[in-house]
């Protein structure tokens, strides 16, 4: 299997004003494309050829840093585009909301912890909601790492690399994460991943 870059699931200008056309053009067409191109080059001739993306991410972690970084970022970004939608945020589907309340106390508490994780990730990385030991937890990871390599399953991730927000928010990462949670998250897709993770 080789990596391919699917088109965005919405128009480049569909997430405005919270995420601009320019950000999505750079982030999807340049950054994500680079992970796909580099990942395919690094995959050639390795034991991971023919494996699924998830198997490549888990198997290359700690063994083949170049391949891992690109494969993991490909995985993260594939989901990241679907974790957002036009007029997102809003009501969280019931079963997922219950799991969030069970794991983290309340929806407000979840948003607070998720924001703190994203703001507190020094340098590049991701803030996550993940399922670990049957519970919804908040995590943060550096660079391209994701919960899959830390014994958990990601159900929502926010890219806090500067390329994800600098054009629209400059240095205001907290404002970007707030806009992501309040106006961009596709909670139906989060719930779909939650169901698969349980
Ligand atoms: Mn990115």
Tab-separated table of C-alpha atoms and ligand atoms in Angstrom:
chain	number	residue	atom	x	y	z
A	1	UNK	CA	0.000	0.000	0.000
A	2	UNK	CA	1.258	3.468	-0.783
A	3	UNK	CA	0.074	6.699	0.745
A	4	UNK	CA	-2.239	8.967	-1.240
A	5	UNK	CA	-3.594	12.414	-0.461
A	6	UNK	CA	-7.387	12.601	-0.757
A	7	UNK	CA	-8.991	15.979	-1.508
A	8	UNK	CA	-10.355	17.969	1.424
A	9	UNK	CA	-13.898	16.878	2.356
A	10	UNK	CA	-15.088	20.521	1.825
A	11	UNK	CA	-14.105	23.553	-0.234
A	12	UNK	CA	-10.911	25.407	0.684
A	13	UNK	CA	-12.919	28.449	1.764
A	14	UNK	CA	-15.591	26.460	3.659
A	15	UNK	CA	-14.093	26.929	7.132
A	16	UNK	CA	-13.772	30.705	6.936
A	17	UNK	CA	-13.535	32.859	8.993
A	18	UNK	CA	-12.112	30.355	11.495
A	19	UNK	CA	-9.609	28.748	9.130
A	20	UNK	CA	-8.747	30.522	5.908
A	21	UNK	CA	-8.513	29.262	2.350
A	22	UNK	CA	-4.827	30.213	2.396
A	23	UNK	CA	-4.158	28.109	5.502
A	24	UNK	CA	-5.920	25.086	4.017
A	25	UNK	CA	-4.137	25.468	0.664
A	26	UNK	CA	-0.746	25.452	2.373
A	27	UNK	CA	-1.584	22.931	5.057
A	28	UNK	CA	-3.307	20.361	2.833
A	29	UNK	CA	-1.613	20.873	-0.530
A	30	UNK	CA	1.938	21.530	0.700
A	31	UNK	CA	2.431	20.140	4.219
A	32	UNK	CA	0.217	17.065	4.017
A	33	UNK	CA	1.369	16.362	0.451
A	34	UNK	CA	4.988	16.431	1.674
A	35	UNK	CA	4.233	13.765	4.320
A	36	UNK	CA	2.659	11.599	1.600
A	37	UNK	CA	5.547	12.054	-0.851
A	38	UNK	CA	8.291	11.595	1.750
A	39	UNK	CA	6.434	8.726	3.412
A	40	UNK	CA	6.159	6.853	0.113
A	41	UNK	CA	9.882	7.314	-0.587
A	42	UNK	CA	10.820	6.119	2.904
A	43	UNK	CA	8.405	3.175	2.770
A	44	UNK	CA	10.044	1.638	-0.311
A	45	UNK	CA	12.046	-1.462	0.443
A	46	UNK	CA	11.120	-1.619	4.132
A	47	UNK	CA	9.381	-4.410	6.033
A	48	UNK	CA	6.335	-2.120	6.243
A	49	UNK	CA	5.457	-2.203	2.546
A	50	UNK	CA	2.001	-3.753	2.164
A	51	UNK	CA	0.982	-3.002	5.753
A	52	UNK	CA	-1.960	-0.788	6.730
A	53	UNK	CA	-1.299	2.828	7.708
A	54	UNK	CA	-2.080	2.094	11.358
A	55	UNK	CA	0.312	-0.871	11.362
A	56	UNK	CA	3.036	1.277	9.782
A	57	UNK	CA	2.552	4.024	12.391
A	58	UNK	CA	2.709	1.610	15.319
A	59	UNK	CA	5.451	-0.592	13.844
A	60	UNK	CA	7.843	2.179	12.811
A	61	UNK	CA	7.635	4.105	16.110
A	62	UNK	CA	11.022	4.015	17.816
A	63	UNK	CA	12.511	2.030	14.909
A	64	UNK	CA	12.448	4.166	11.792
A	65	UNK	CA	12.069	7.822	12.752
A	66	UNK	CA	11.853	9.196	9.208
A	67	UNK	CA	9.128	6.810	8.116
A	68	UNK	CA	7.292	7.149	11.431
A	69	UNK	CA	7.165	10.956	11.335
A	70	UNK	CA	5.729	11.034	7.828
A	71	UNK	CA	3.332	8.069	8.192
A	72	UNK	CA	2.040	9.305	11.538
A	73	UNK	CA	1.521	12.826	10.246
A	74	UNK	CA	-0.295	11.350	7.230
A	75	UNK	CA	-2.589	9.457	9.626
A	76	UNK	CA	-3.097	12.540	11.821
A	77	UNK	CA	-3.895	14.860	8.928
A	78	UNK	CA	-6.241	12.411	7.151
A	79	UNK	CA	-8.386	12.529	10.280
A	80	UNK	CA	-7.748	16.203	11.030
A	81	UNK	CA	-9.550	17.282	7.819
A	82	UNK	CA	-12.555	15.159	8.823
A	83	UNK	CA	-12.460	16.323	12.426
A	84	UNK	CA	-13.541	19.733	11.087
A	85	UNK	CA	-16.572	20.837	9.118
A	86	UNK	CA	-18.259	24.107	8.140
A	87	UNK	CA	-20.420	25.369	11.032
A	88	UNK	CA	-18.862	22.812	13.366
A	89	UNK	CA	-18.643	22.877	17.141
A	90	UNK	CA	-22.111	22.860	18.655
A	91	UNK	CA	-24.001	19.937	20.089
A	92	UNK	CA	-22.077	16.779	20.926
A	93	UNK	CA	-23.982	13.557	20.104
A	94	UNK	CA	-25.488	11.979	23.223
A	95	UNK	CA	-23.431	8.781	23.598
A	96	UNK	CA	-20.184	10.654	23.089
A	97	UNK	CA	-21.231	13.442	25.447
A	98	UNK	CA	-21.939	10.852	28.136
A	99	UNK	CA	-18.505	9.269	27.625
A	100	UNK	CA	-16.852	12.706	27.858
A	101	UNK	CA	-18.711	13.493	31.091
A	102	UNK	CA	-17.816	10.040	32.508
A	103	UNK	CA	-14.139	10.447	31.640
A	104	UNK	CA	-13.517	14.135	32.222
A	105	UNK	CA	-16.312	15.465	34.442
A	106	UNK	CA	-18.127	17.758	32.005
A	107	UNK	CA	-17.977	19.129	28.469
A	108	UNK	CA	-16.614	22.424	29.819
A	109	UNK	CA	-13.902	20.565	31.738
A	110	UNK	CA	-12.999	18.609	28.595
A	111	UNK	CA	-12.661	21.867	26.609
A	112	UNK	CA	-10.563	23.384	29.384
A	113	UNK	CA	-8.203	20.379	29.547
A	114	UNK	CA	-8.002	20.036	25.757
A	115	UNK	CA	-7.120	23.732	25.430
A	116	UNK	CA	-4.534	23.473	28.211
A	117	UNK	CA	-2.978	20.457	26.466
A	118	UNK	CA	-2.749	22.322	23.159
A	119	UNK	CA	-1.432	25.534	24.688
A	120	UNK	CA	0.966	23.606	26.937
A	121	UNK	CA	2.498	21.531	24.139
A	122	UNK	CA	5.843	23.316	23.838
A	123	UNK	CA	6.703	23.761	20.165
A	124	UNK	CA	5.044	21.491	17.617
A	125	UNK	CA	2.563	18.730	18.264
A	126	UNK	CA	-1.054	17.795	18.829
A	127	UNK	CA	-3.770	17.998	21.493
A	128	UNK	CA	-6.017	14.933	21.647
A	129	UNK	CA	-9.151	13.337	22.935
A	130	UNK	CA	-8.431	9.622	23.016
A	131	UNK	CA	-9.901	6.438	24.405
A	132	UNK	CA	-7.606	4.711	26.879
A	133	UNK	CA	-8.665	1.709	28.977
A	134	UNK	CA	-12.276	2.335	27.901
A	135	UNK	CA	-12.281	5.976	29.046
A	136	UNK	CA	-12.126	9.295	27.215
A	137	UNK	CA	-8.898	11.109	28.151
A	138	UNK	CA	-7.049	14.267	27.076
A	139	UNK	CA	-3.504	13.817	25.777
A	140	UNK	CA	-0.821	15.870	24.088
A	141	UNK	CA	2.044	14.655	21.940
A	142	UNK	CA	5.117	16.277	20.372
A	143	UNK	CA	5.663	16.575	16.611
A	144	UNK	CA	3.901	13.806	14.663
A	145	UNK	CA	3.291	11.385	17.515
A	146	UNK	CA	-0.251	10.313	18.256
A	147	UNK	CA	-2.123	8.281	20.903
A	148	UNK	CA	-1.782	5.045	18.869
A	149	UNK	CA	1.838	4.732	20.009
A	150	UNK	CA	0.917	5.428	23.634
A	151	UNK	CA	-1.621	2.654	24.142
A	152	UNK	CA	-4.687	4.734	23.266
A	153	UNK	CA	-6.962	5.416	20.300
A	154	UNK	CA	-7.338	8.985	19.024
A	155	UNK	CA	-10.892	10.271	18.534
A	156	UNK	CA	-10.135	14.008	18.100
A	157	UNK	CA	-6.894	15.825	17.388
A	158	UNK	CA	-5.953	19.466	16.955
A	159	UNK	CA	-2.758	20.271	15.082
A	160	UNK	CA	-0.887	22.931	17.071
A	161	UNK	CA	2.037	23.308	14.642
A	162	UNK	CA	2.303	26.955	13.668
A	163	UNK	CA	1.492	26.092	10.038
A	164	UNK	CA	-2.019	25.201	11.208
A	165	UNK	CA	-2.830	28.642	12.632
A	166	UNK	CA	-0.135	31.253	12.053
A	167	UNK	CA	-1.665	32.795	8.925
A	168	UNK	CA	-5.019	33.276	10.689
A	169	UNK	CA	-4.098	33.746	14.345
A	170	UNK	CA	-0.377	34.682	14.303
A	171	UNK	CA	0.957	33.750	17.755
A	172	UNK	CA	-2.492	33.411	19.394
A	173	UNK	CA	-2.622	29.642	19.744
A	174	UNK	CA	-5.273	29.755	22.518
A	175	UNK	CA	-7.638	31.689	20.192
A	176	UNK	CA	-7.097	29.104	17.450
A	177	UNK	CA	-7.910	26.201	19.784
A	178	UNK	CA	-11.009	28.001	21.068
A	179	UNK	CA	-12.231	28.580	17.501
A	180	UNK	CA	-11.461	24.947	16.656
A	181	UNK	CA	-13.585	23.660	19.564
A	182	UNK	CA	-16.419	26.184	19.262
A	183	UNK	CA	-16.775	26.486	15.472
A	184	UNK	CA	-14.915	23.745	13.600
A	185	UNK	CA	-15.120	20.341	15.298
A	186	UNK	CA	-17.183	17.742	13.457
A	187	UNK	CA	-18.527	15.940	16.553
A	188	UNK	CA	-20.334	13.350	14.421
A	189	UNK	CA	-16.957	12.186	13.077
A	190	UNK	CA	-15.510	12.191	16.610
A	191	UNK	CA	-18.399	10.008	17.705
A	192	UNK	CA	-17.800	7.637	14.784
A	193	UNK	CA	-14.169	7.218	15.918
A	194	UNK	CA	-15.287	6.829	19.525
A	195	UNK	CA	-17.607	3.967	18.531
A	196	UNK	CA	-14.786	2.239	16.615
A	197	UNK	CA	-12.407	2.725	19.543
A	198	UNK	CA	-14.723	1.072	22.081
B	1	LIG	MN1	-0.060	20.000	10.137
